[in-house]
mmCIF file of C-alpha atoms and ligand atoms in Angstrom:
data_model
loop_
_atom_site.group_PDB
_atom_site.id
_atom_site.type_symbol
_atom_site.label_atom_id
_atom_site.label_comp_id
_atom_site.label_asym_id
_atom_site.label_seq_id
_atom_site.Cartn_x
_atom_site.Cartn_y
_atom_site.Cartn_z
ATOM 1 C CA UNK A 1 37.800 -30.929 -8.935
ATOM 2 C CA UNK A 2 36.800 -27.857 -10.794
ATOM 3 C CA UNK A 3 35.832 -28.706 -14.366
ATOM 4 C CA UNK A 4 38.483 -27.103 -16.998
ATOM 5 C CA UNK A 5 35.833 -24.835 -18.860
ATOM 6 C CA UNK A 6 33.941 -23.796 -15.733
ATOM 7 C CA UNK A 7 37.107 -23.028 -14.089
ATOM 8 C CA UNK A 8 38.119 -21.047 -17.493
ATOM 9 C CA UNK A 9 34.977 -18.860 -17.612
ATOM 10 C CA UNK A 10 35.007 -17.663 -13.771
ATOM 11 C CA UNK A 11 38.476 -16.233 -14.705
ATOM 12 C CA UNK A 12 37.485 -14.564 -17.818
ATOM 13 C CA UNK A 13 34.403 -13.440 -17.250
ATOM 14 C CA UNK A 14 33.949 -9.799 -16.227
ATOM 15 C CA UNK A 15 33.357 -8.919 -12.881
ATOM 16 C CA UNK A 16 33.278 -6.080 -10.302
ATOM 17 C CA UNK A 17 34.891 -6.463 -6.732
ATOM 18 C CA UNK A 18 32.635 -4.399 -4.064
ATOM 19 C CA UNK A 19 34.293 -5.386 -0.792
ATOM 20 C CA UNK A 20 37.774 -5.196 -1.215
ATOM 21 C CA UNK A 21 39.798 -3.587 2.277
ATOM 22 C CA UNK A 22 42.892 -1.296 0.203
ATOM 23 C CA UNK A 23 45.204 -1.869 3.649
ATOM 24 C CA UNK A 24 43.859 -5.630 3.442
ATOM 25 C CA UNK A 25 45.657 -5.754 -0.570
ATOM 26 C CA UNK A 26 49.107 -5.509 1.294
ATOM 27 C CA UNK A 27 51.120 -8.234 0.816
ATOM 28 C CA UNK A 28 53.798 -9.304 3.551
ATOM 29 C CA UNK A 29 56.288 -8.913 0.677
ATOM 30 C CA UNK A 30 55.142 -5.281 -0.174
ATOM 31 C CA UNK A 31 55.385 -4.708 4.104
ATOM 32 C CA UNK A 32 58.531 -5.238 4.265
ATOM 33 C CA UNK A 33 59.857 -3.418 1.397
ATOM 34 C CA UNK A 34 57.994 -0.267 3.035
ATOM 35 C CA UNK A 35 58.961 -0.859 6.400
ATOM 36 C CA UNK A 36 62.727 -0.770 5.143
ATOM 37 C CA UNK A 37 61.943 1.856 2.636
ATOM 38 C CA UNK A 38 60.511 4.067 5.860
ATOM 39 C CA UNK A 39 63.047 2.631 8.492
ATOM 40 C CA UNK A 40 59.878 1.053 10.467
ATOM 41 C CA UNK A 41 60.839 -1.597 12.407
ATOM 42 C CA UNK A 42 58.698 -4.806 12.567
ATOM 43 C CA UNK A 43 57.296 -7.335 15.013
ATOM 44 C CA UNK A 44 58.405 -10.256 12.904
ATOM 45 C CA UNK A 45 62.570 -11.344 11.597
ATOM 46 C CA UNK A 46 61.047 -11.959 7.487
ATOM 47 C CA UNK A 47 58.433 -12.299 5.221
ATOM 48 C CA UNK A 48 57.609 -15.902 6.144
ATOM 49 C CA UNK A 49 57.296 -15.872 9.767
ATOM 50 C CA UNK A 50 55.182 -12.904 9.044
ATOM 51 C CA UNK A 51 52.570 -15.419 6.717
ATOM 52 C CA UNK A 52 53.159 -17.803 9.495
ATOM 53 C CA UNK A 53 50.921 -15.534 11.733
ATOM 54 C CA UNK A 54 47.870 -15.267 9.250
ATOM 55 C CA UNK A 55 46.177 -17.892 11.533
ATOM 56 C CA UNK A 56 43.040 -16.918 12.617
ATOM 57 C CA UNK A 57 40.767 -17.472 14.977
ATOM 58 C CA UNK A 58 37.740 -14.947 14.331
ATOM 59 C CA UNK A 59 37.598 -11.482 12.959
ATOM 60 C CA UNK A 60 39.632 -9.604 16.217
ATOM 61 C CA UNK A 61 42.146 -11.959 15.937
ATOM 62 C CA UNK A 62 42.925 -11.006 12.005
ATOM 63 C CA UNK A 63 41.817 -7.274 12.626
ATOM 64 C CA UNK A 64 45.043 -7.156 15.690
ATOM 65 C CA UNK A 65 47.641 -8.912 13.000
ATOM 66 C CA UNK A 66 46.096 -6.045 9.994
ATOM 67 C CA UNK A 67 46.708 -2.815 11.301
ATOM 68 C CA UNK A 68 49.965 -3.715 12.722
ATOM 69 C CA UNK A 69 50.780 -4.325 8.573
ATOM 70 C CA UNK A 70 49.086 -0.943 7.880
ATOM 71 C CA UNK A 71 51.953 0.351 10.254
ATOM 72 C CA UNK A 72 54.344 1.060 7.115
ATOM 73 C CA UNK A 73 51.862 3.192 5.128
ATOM 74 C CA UNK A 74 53.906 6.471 6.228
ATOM 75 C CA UNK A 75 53.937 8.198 2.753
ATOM 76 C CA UNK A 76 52.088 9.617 -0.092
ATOM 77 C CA UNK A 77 53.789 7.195 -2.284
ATOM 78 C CA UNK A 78 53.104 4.171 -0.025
ATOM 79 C CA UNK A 79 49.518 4.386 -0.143
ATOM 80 C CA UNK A 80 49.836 4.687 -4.208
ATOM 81 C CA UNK A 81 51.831 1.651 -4.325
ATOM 82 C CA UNK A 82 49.504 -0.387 -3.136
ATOM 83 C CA UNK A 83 46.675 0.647 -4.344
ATOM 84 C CA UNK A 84 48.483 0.184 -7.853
ATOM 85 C CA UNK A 85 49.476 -3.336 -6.894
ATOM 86 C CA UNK A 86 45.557 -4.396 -6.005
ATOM 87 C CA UNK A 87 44.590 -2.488 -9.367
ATOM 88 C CA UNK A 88 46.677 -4.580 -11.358
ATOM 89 C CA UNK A 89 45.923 -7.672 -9.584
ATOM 90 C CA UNK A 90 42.226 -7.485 -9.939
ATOM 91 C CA UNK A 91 42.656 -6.520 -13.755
ATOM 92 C CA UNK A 92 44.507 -9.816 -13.821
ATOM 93 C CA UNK A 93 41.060 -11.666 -12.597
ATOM 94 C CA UNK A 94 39.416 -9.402 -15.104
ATOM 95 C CA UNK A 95 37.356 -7.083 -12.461
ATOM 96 C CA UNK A 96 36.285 -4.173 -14.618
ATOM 97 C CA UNK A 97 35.149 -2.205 -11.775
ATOM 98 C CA UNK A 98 36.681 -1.993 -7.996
ATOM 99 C CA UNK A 99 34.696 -0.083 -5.028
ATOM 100 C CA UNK A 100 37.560 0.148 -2.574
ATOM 101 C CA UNK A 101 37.454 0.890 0.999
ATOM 102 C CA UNK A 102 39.826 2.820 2.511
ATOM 103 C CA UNK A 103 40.169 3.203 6.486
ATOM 104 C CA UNK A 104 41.623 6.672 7.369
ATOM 105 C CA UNK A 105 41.332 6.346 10.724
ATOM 106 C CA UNK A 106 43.951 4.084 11.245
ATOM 107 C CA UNK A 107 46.316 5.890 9.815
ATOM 108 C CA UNK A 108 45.465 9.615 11.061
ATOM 109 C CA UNK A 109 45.640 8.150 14.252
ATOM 110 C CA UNK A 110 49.679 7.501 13.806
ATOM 111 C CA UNK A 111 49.839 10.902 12.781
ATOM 112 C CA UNK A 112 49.551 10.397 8.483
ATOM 113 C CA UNK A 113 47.801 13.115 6.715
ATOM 114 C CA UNK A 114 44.221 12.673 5.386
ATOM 115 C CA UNK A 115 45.847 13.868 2.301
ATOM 116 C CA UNK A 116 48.506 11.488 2.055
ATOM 117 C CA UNK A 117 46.205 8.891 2.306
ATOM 118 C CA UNK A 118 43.411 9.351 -0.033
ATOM 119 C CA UNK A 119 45.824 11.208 -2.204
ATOM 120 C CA UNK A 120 48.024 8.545 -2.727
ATOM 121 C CA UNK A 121 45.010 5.672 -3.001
ATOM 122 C CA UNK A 122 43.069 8.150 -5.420
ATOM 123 C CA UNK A 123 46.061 8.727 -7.796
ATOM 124 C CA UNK A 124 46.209 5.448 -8.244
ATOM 125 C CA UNK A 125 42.815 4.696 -9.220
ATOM 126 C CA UNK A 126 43.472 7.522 -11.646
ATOM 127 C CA UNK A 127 46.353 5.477 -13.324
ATOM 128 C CA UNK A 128 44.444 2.429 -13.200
ATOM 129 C CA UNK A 129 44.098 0.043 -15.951
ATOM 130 C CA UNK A 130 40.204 -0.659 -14.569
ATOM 131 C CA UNK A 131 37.383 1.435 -13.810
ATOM 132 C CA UNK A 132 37.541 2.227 -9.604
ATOM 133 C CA UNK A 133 35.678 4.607 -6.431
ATOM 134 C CA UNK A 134 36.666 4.658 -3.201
ATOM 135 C CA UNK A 135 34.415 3.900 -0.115
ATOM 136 C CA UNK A 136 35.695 6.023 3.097
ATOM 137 C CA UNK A 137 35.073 3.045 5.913
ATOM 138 C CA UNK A 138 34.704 4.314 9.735
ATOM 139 C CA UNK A 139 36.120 2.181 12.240
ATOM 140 C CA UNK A 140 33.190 0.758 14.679
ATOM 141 C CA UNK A 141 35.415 0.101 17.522
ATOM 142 C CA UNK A 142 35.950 3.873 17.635
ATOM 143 C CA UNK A 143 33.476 5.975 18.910
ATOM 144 C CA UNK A 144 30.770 8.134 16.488
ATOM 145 C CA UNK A 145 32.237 11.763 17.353
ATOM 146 C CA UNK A 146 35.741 10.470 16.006
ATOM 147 C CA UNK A 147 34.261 8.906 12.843
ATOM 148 C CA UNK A 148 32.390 12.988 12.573
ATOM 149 C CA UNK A 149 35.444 13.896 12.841
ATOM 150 C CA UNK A 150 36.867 11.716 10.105
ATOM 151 C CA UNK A 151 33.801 12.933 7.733
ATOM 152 C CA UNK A 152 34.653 16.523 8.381
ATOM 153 C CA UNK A 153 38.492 16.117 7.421
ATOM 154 C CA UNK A 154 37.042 14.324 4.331
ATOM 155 C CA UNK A 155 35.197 17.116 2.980
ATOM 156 C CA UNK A 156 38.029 18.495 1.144
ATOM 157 C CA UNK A 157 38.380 15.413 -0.661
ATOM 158 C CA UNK A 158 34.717 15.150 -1.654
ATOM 159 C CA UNK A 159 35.196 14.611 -4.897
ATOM 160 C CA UNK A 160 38.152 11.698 -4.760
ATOM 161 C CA UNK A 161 35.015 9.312 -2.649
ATOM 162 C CA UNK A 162 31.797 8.178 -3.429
ATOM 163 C CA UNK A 163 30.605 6.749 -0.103
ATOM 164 C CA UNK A 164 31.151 5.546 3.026
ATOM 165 C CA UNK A 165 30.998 2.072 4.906
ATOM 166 C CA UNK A 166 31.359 0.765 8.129
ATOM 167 C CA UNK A 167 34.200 -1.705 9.252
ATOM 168 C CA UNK A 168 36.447 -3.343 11.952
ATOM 169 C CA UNK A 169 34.998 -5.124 15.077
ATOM 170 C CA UNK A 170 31.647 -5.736 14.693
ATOM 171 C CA UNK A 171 29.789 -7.632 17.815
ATOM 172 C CA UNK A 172 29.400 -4.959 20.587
ATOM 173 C CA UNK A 173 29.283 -2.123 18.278
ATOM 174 C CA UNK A 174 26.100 -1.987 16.071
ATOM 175 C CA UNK A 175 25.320 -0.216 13.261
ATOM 176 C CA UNK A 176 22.649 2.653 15.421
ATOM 177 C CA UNK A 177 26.061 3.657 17.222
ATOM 178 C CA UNK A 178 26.543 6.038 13.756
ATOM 179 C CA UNK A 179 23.333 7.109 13.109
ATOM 180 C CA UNK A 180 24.356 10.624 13.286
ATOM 181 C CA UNK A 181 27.499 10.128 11.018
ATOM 182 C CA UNK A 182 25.442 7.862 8.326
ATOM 183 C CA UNK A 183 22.785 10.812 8.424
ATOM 184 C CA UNK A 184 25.133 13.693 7.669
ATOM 185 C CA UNK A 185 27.265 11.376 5.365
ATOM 186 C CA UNK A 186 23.390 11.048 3.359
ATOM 187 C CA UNK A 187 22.694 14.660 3.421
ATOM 188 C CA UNK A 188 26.310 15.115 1.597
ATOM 189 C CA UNK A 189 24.921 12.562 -1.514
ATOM 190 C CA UNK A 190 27.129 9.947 -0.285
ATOM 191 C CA UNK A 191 26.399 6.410 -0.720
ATOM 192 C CA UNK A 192 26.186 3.821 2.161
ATOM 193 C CA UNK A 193 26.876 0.542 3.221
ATOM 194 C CA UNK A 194 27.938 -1.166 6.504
ATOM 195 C CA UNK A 195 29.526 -4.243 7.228
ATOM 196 C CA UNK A 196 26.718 -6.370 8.995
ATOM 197 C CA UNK A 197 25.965 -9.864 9.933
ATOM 198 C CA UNK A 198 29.508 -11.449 9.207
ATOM 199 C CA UNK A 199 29.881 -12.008 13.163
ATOM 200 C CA UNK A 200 27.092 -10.452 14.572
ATOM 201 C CA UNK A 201 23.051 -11.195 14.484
ATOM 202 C CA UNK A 202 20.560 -10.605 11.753
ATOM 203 C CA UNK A 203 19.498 -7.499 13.437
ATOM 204 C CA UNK A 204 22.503 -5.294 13.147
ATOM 205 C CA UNK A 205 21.563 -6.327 9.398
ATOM 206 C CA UNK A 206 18.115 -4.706 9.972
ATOM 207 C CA UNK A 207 19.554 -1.537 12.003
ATOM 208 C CA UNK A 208 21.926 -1.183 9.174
ATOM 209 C CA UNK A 209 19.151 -0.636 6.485
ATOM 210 C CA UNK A 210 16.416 1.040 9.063
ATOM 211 C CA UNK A 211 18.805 3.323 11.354
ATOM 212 C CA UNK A 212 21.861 3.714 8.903
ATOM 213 C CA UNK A 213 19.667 3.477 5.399
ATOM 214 C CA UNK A 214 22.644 1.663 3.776
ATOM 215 C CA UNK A 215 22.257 0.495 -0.186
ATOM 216 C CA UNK A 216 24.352 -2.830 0.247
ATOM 217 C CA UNK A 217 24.914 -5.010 2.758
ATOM 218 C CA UNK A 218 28.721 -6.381 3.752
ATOM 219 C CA UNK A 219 28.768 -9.903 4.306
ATOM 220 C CA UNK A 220 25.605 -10.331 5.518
ATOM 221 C CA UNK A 221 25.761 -14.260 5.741
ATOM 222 C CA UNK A 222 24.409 -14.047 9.106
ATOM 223 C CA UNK A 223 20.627 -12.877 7.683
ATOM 224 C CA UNK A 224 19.435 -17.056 6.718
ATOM 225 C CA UNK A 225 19.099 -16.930 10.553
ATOM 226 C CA UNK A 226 16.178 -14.993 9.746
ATOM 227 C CA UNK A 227 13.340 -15.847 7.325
ATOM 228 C CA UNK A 228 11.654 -12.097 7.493
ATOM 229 C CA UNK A 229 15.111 -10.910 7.000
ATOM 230 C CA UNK A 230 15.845 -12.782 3.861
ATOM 231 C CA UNK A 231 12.395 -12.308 2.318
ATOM 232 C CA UNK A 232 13.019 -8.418 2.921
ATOM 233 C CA UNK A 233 16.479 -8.100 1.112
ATOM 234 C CA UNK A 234 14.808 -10.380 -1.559
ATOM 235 C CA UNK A 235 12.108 -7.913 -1.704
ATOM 236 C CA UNK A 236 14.132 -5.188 -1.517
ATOM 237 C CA UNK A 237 16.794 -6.499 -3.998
ATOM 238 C CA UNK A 238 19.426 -5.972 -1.145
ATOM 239 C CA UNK A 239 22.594 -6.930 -2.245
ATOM 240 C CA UNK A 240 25.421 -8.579 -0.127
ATOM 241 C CA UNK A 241 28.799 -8.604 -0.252
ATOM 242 C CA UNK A 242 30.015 -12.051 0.571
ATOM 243 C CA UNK A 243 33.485 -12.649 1.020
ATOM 244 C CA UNK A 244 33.761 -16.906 1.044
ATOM 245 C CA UNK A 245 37.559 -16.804 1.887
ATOM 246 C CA UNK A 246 37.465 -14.351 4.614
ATOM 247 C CA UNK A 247 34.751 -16.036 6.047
ATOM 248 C CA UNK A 248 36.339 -19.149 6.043
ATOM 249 C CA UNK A 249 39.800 -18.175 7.619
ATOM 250 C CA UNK A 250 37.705 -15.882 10.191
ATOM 251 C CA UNK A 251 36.172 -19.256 11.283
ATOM 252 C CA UNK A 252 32.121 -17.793 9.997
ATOM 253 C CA UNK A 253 32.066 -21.307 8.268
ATOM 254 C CA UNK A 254 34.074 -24.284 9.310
ATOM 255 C CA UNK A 255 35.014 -25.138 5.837
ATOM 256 C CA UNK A 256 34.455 -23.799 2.758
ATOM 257 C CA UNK A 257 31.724 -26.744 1.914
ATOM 258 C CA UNK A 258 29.668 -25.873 4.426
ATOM 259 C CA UNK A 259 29.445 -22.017 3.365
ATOM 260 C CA UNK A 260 25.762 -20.565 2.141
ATOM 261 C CA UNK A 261 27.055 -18.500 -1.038
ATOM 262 C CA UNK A 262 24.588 -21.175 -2.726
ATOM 263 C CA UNK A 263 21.715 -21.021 -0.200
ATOM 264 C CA UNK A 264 22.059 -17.465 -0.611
ATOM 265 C CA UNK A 265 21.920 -17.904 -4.404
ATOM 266 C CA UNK A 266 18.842 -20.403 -4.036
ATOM 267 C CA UNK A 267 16.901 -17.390 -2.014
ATOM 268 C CA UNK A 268 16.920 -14.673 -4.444
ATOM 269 C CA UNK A 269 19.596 -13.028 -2.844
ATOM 270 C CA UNK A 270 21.827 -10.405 -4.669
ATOM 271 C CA UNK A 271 24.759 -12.331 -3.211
ATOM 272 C CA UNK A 272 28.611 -11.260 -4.870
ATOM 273 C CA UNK A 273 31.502 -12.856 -4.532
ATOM 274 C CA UNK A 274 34.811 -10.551 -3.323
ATOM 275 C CA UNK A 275 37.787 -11.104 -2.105
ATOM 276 C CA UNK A 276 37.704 -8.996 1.903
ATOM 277 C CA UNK A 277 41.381 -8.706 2.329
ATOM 278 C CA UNK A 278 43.294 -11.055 -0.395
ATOM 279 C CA UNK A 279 46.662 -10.227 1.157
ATOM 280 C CA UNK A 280 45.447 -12.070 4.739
ATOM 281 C CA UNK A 281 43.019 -14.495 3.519
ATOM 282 C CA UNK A 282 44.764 -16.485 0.378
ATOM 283 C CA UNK A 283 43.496 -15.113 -2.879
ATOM 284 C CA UNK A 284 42.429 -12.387 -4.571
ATOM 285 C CA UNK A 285 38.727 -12.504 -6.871
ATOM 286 C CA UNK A 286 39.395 -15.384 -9.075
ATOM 287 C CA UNK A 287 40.843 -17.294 -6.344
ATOM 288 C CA UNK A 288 37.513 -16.392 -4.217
ATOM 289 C CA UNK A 289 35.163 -17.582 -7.123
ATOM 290 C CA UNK A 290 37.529 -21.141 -7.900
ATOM 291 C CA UNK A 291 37.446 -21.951 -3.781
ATOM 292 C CA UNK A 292 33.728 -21.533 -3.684
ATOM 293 C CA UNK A 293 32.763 -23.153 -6.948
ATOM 294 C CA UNK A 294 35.283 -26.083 -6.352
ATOM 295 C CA UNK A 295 33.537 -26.604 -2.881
ATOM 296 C CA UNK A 296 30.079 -26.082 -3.331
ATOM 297 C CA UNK A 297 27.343 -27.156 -6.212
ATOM 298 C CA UNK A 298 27.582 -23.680 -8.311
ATOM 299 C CA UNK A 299 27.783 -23.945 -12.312
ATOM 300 C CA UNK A 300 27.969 -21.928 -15.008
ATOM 301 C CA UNK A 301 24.357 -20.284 -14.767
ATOM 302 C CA UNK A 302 25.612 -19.480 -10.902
ATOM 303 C CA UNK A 303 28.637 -17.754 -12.565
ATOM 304 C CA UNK A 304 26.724 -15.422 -14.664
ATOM 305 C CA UNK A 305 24.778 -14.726 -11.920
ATOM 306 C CA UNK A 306 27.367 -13.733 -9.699
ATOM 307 C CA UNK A 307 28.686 -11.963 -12.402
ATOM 308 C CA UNK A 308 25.372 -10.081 -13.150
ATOM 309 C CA UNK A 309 24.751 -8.951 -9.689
ATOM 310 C CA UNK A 310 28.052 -7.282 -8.906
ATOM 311 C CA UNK A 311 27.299 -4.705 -11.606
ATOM 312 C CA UNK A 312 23.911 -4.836 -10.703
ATOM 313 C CA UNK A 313 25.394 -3.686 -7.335
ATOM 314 C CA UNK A 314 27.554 -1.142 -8.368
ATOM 315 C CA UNK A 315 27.539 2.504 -7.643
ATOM 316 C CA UNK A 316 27.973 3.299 -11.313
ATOM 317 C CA UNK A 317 25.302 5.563 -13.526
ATOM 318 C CA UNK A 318 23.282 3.428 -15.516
ATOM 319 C CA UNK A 319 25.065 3.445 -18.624
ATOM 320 C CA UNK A 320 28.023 2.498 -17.770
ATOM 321 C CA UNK A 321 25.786 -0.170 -15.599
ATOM 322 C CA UNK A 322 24.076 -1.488 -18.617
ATOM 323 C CA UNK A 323 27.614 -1.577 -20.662
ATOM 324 C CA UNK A 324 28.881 -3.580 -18.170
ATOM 325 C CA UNK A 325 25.750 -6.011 -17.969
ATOM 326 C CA UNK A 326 25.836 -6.255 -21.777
ATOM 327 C CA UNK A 327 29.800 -7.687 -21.316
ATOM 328 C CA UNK A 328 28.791 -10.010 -19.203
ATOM 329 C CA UNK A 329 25.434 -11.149 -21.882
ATOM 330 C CA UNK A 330 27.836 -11.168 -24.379
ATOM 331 C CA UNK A 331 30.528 -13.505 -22.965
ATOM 332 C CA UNK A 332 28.318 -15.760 -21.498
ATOM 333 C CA UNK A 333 26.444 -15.832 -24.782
ATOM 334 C CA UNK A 334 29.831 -16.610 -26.413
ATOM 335 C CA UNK A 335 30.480 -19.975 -23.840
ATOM 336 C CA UNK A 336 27.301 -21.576 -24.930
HETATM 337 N N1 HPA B 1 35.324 -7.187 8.732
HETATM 338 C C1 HPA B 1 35.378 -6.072 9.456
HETATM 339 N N2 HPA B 1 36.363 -5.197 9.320
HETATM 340 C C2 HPA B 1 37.318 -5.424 8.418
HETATM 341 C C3 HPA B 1 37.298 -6.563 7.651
HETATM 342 C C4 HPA B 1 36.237 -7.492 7.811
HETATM 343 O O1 HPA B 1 36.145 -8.561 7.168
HETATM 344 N N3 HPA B 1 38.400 -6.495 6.864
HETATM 345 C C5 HPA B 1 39.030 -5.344 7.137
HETATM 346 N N4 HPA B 1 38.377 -4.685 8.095
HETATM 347 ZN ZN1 ZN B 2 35.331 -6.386 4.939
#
């Protein structure tokens, strides 16, 4: 078991979340109160036989099961509501900073307004009780000219987003398939990261910094499976985005024991701890940090690392990078 103190300083320390899905925050509680607020009618009779069907197999599996939740985002007010419910959540784990991604595509493609989307998500972050940026994700099982598309309806919106990722099924469609988008997204000052190497091989990794020129990697567990790999992204100070809960209901690891957050750790890694898609995979950032600490040999020093490199990571200017680095010196200098 967890020790009490260690346990008590991964919830109170202060952290940022940098892989957090917005339509992955909904809770089956918060679906069903939209789906009757918006007349939608579901696949499943309540809320539990709903959580009965967050069993997983790999990442299509949960990815089928997730948009069909996103299905009762129909207004302005929808999207707001849960963004406002993940805000307050994550303050309650005492993230400081949230880079959320957002997938428009899903919901355009049931006829929503870009505007009701990322107006409703934005507004929220406005009202929040934490610092938070969005991250416009394209969906890689759709094809490049759609996700051009996607950028082009964004640019009214410019200012509500800081960058743009890369998410949904992964093996079949690598990173070089949005070269073209990632380039243009680049020449607009946007930042970029992909989702690479949670199912598929070290070299959509690669692709994703060489073809794409992304800043973070998501995930990325997949890159021990090769040495140059690692020893670049240690070079490079390359951080990753690993998710241990989501990787461990999306069958990446078997069990959570036999996860590499601490290999990763070991390497010189930038490796972070997030939470993917709390509402699918049990637990939101402080239940992400206890399941991995309680599991694997990670201590205090492992903490404030963790701690260190998510705002290390973060697309903040450095002031408000070195304000957050100095909370973290500070508590950890207080738990001595
Ligand atoms: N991987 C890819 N796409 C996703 C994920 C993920 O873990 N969560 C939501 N969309
Ligand atoms: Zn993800």
């Amino acid at each position: 078991m967890l020790d009490e103190q260690l346990r008590h300083t991964i919830q109170q320390m202060p952290k940022a979340e940098l892989h957090i899905h917005i339509e992955g925050s909904l809770e089956p509680e918060l679906i069903f109160a939209l789906a009757q607020r918006n007349g939608v009618t579901l696949a499943y009779p309540s809320v539990e036989m709903l959580r009965e069907a967050y069993a997983f197999s790999d990442l299509q599996s949960f990815l089928d099961i997730y948009y069909a939740g996103a299905s009762v985002l129909l207004t302005e007010q929808d999207f707001y509501d849960m963004t406002a419910s993940y805000l307050a959540r994550a303050a309650a784990d005492n993230v400081r900073h949230a880079e959320i991604f957002f997938d428009p595509q899903t919901h355009t493609a049931r006829g929503v307004p870009f505007a009701t989307v990322i107006d409703g998500i934005w507004r929220a972050c406005q009202d929040a009780p934490i610092s938070a940026a969005l991250i416009m994700c394209f969906l890689r099982h759709l094809s490049e000219e759609e996700a051009l598309v996607t950028l082009e309806e964004s640019l009214p919106h410019r200012d509500k987003f800081i960058g743009v990722g890369l998410d949904s099924s992964e093996v079949g469609h690598p990173p070089e398939k949005f070269a073209r988008v990632f380039e243009r997204a680049r020449q607009l000052g946007l930042r970029l990261v992909a989702h690479a190497g949670e199912e598929g091989p070290p070299a959509y990794i690669e692709s994703a910094l060489d073809v794409l020129k992304v800043e973070r990697i998501d995930h990325g567990v997949r890159c021990l499976e090769s040495p140059a790999l690692v020893e670049r992204l240690v070079r490079e100070r390359m951080a990753l985005t690993v998710c241990p809960l989501s990787n461990i209901k999306l069958r990446v690891f078997d069990v959570m024991g036999s996860h590499n957050l601490r290999t990763l750790l070991d390497k010189g890694l930038a490796a972070t701890v997030n939470s993917d898609d709390p509402a699918y995979f049990g637990g939101y950032m402080n239940d992400n940090f206890i399941a991995a600490f309680e599991a694997l040999p990670l201590d205090a020093s492992h903490a404030r690392q963790l701690a260190r490199n998510s705002f290390e990571a973060a697309f903040v200017d450095p002031e408000k990078k070195r304000a957050f680095l100095a909370e973290v010196d500070a508590f950890f200098a207080n738990t001595d």
